[in-house]
mmCIF file of C-alpha atoms and ligand atoms in Angstrom:
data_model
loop_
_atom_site.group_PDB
_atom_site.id
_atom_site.type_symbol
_atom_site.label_atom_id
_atom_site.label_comp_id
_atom_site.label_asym_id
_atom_site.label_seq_id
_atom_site.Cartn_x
_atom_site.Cartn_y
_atom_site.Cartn_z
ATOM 1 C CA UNK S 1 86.250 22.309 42.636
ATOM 2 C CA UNK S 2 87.998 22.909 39.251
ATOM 3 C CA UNK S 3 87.539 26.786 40.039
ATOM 4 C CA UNK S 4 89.503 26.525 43.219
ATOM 5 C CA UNK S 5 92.203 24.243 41.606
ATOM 6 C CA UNK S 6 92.426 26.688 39.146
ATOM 7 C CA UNK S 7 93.130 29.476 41.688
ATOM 8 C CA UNK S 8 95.413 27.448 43.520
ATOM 9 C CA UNK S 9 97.313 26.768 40.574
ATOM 10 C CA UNK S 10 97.850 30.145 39.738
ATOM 11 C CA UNK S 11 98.330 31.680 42.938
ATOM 12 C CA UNK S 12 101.869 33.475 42.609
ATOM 13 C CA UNK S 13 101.762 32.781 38.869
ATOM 14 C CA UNK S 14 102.198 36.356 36.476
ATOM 15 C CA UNK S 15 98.929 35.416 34.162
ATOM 16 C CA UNK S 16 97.898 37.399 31.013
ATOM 17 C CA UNK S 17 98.415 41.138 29.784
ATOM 18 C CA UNK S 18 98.206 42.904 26.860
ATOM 19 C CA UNK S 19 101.572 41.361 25.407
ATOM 20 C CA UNK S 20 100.068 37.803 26.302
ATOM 21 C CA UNK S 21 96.700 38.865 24.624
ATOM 22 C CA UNK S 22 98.739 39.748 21.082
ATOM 23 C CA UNK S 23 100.880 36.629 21.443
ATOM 24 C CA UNK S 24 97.488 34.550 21.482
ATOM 25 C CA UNK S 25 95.886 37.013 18.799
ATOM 26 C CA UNK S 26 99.291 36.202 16.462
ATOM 27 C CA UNK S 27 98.720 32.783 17.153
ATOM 28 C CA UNK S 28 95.168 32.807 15.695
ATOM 29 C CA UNK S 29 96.300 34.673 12.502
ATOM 30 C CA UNK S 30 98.889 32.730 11.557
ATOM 31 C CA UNK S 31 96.811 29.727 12.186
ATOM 32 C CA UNK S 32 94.337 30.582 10.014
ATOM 33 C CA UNK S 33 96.692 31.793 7.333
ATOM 34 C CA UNK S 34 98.783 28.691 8.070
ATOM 35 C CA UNK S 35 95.222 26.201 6.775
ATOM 36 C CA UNK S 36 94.396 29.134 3.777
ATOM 37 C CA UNK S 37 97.958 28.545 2.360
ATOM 38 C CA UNK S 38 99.000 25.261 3.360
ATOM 39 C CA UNK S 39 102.579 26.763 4.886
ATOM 40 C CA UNK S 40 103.517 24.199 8.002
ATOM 41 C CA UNK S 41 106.337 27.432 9.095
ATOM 42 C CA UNK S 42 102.838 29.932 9.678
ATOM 43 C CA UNK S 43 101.585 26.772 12.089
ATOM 44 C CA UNK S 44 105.109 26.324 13.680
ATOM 45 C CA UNK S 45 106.008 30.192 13.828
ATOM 46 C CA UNK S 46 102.152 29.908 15.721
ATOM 47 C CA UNK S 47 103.411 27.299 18.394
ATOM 48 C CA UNK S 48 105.990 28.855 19.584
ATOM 49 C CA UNK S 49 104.290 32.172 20.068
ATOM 50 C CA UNK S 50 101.433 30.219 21.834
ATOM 51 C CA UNK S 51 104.321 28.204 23.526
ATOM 52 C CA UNK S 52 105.906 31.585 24.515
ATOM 53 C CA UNK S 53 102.620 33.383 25.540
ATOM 54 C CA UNK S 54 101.692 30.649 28.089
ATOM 55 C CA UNK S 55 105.485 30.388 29.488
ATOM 56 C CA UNK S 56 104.563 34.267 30.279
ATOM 57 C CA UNK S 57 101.582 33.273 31.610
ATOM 58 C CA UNK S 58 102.917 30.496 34.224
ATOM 59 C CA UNK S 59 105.678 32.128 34.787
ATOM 60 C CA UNK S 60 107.119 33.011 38.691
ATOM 61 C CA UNK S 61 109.538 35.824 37.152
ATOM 62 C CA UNK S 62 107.325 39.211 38.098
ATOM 63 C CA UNK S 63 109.525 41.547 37.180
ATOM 64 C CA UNK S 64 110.921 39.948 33.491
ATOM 65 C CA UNK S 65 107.417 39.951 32.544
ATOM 66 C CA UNK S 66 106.563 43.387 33.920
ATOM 67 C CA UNK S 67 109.278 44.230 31.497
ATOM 68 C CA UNK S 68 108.726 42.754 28.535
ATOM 69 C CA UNK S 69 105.000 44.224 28.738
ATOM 70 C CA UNK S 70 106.204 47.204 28.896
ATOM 71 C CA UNK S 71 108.744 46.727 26.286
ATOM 72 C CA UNK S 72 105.660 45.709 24.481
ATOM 73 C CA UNK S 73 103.792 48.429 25.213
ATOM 74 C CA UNK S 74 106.201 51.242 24.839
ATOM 75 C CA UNK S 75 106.693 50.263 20.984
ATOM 76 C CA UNK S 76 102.502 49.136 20.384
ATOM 77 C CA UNK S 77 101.273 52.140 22.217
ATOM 78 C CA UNK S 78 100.958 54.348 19.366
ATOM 79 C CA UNK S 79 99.066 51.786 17.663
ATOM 80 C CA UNK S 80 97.045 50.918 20.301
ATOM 81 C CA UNK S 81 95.794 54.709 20.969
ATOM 82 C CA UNK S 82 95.003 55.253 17.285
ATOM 83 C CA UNK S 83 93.040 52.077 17.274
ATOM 84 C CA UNK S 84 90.981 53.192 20.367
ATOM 85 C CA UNK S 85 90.686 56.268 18.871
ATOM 86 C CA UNK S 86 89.425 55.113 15.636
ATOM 87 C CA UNK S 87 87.081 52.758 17.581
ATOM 88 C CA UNK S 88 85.509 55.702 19.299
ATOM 89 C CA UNK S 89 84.958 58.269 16.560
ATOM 90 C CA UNK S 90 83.126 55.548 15.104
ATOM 91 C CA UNK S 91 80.760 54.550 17.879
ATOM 92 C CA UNK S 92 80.388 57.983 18.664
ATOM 93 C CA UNK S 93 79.780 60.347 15.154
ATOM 94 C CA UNK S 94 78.682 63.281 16.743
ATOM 95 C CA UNK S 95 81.631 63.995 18.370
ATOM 96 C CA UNK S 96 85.146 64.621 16.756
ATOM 97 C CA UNK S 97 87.822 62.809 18.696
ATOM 98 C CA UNK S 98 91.501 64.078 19.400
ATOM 99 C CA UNK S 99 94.753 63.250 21.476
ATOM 100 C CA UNK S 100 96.466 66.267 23.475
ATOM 101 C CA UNK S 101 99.570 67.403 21.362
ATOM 102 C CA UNK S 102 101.177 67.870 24.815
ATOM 103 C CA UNK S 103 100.448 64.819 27.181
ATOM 104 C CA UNK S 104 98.841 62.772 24.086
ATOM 105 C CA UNK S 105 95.271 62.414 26.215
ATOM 106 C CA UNK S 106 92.175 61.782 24.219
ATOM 107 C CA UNK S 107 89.847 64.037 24.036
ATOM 108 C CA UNK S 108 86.619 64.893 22.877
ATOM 109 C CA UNK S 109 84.364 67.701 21.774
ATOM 110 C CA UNK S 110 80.775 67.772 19.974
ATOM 111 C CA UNK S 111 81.248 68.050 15.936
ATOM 112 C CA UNK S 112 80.413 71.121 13.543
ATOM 113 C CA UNK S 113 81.417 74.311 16.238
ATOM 114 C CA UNK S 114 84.250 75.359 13.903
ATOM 115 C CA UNK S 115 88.081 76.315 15.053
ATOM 116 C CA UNK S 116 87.704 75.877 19.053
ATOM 117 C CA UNK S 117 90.315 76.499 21.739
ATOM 118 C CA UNK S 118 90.618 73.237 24.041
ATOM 119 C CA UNK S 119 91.949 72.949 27.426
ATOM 120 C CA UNK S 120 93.496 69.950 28.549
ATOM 121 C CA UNK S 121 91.938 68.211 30.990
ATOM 122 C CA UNK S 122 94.933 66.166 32.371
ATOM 123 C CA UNK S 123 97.734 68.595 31.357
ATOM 124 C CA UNK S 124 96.139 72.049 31.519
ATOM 125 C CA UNK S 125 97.546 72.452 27.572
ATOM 126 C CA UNK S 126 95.579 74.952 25.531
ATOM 127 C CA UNK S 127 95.076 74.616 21.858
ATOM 128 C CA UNK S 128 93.085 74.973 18.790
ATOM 129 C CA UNK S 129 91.246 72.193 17.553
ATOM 130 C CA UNK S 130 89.306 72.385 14.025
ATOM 131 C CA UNK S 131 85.682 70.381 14.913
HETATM 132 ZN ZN1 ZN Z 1 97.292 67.216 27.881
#
């Protein structure tokens, strides 16, 4: 019942990406910092990010939000690759992990076989990769 009001309700509606995910992720932070140090601005800076990440959420307007995620994207990408990156050579320590210096694809090859040549798997690019 709920479940199909629910789906109803957002039938047409943009709902959440990656932009909407750090919006609510900003919110939490500066929540929490907003009851460490007592600062009301943290709390109200936090409501109208929250405000702001359910507007994109409800909203009609496809293509402004398509853009504005990939507004979003374009200038976190970097940071998002390096954190998956990181994330993986950890969970993964016998392999050493690296991005394509052509087409920036991450890539992976088992640790402790020296100066290796690598070959792209989604550009063709070869290199040399220390593992
Ligand atoms: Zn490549």
């Amino acid at each position: 019942m709920i479940r199909n009001f629910l789906q109803r309700f957002m039938y047409g509606r943009y709902g959440s990406d990656a932009l909407s995910f750090f919006l609510l992720g900003c919110y939490v932070v500066l929540y929490v910092l907003s009851l460490l140090t007592g600062w009301d601005i943290l709390f109200l800076v936090g409501d109208v990010l929250i405000l702001w990440g359910l507007f994109r959420i409800l909203s009609r307007n496809y293509e402004r939000r398509r853009a504005e995620n990939a507004a979003f994207l374009r200038l976190a990408g970097p940071f998002i690759r390096w954190f998956k990156l990181r994330r993986c050579a950890r969970r993964d320590p016998d392999y050493c992990y690296f991005t394509c210096p052509q087409c920036k694809q991450m890539l992976r090859a088992p640790k402790g076989k020296g100066k290796i040549h690598v070959t792209c798997r989604s550009c063709g690019t070869v290199f040399e990769q220390k593992t």
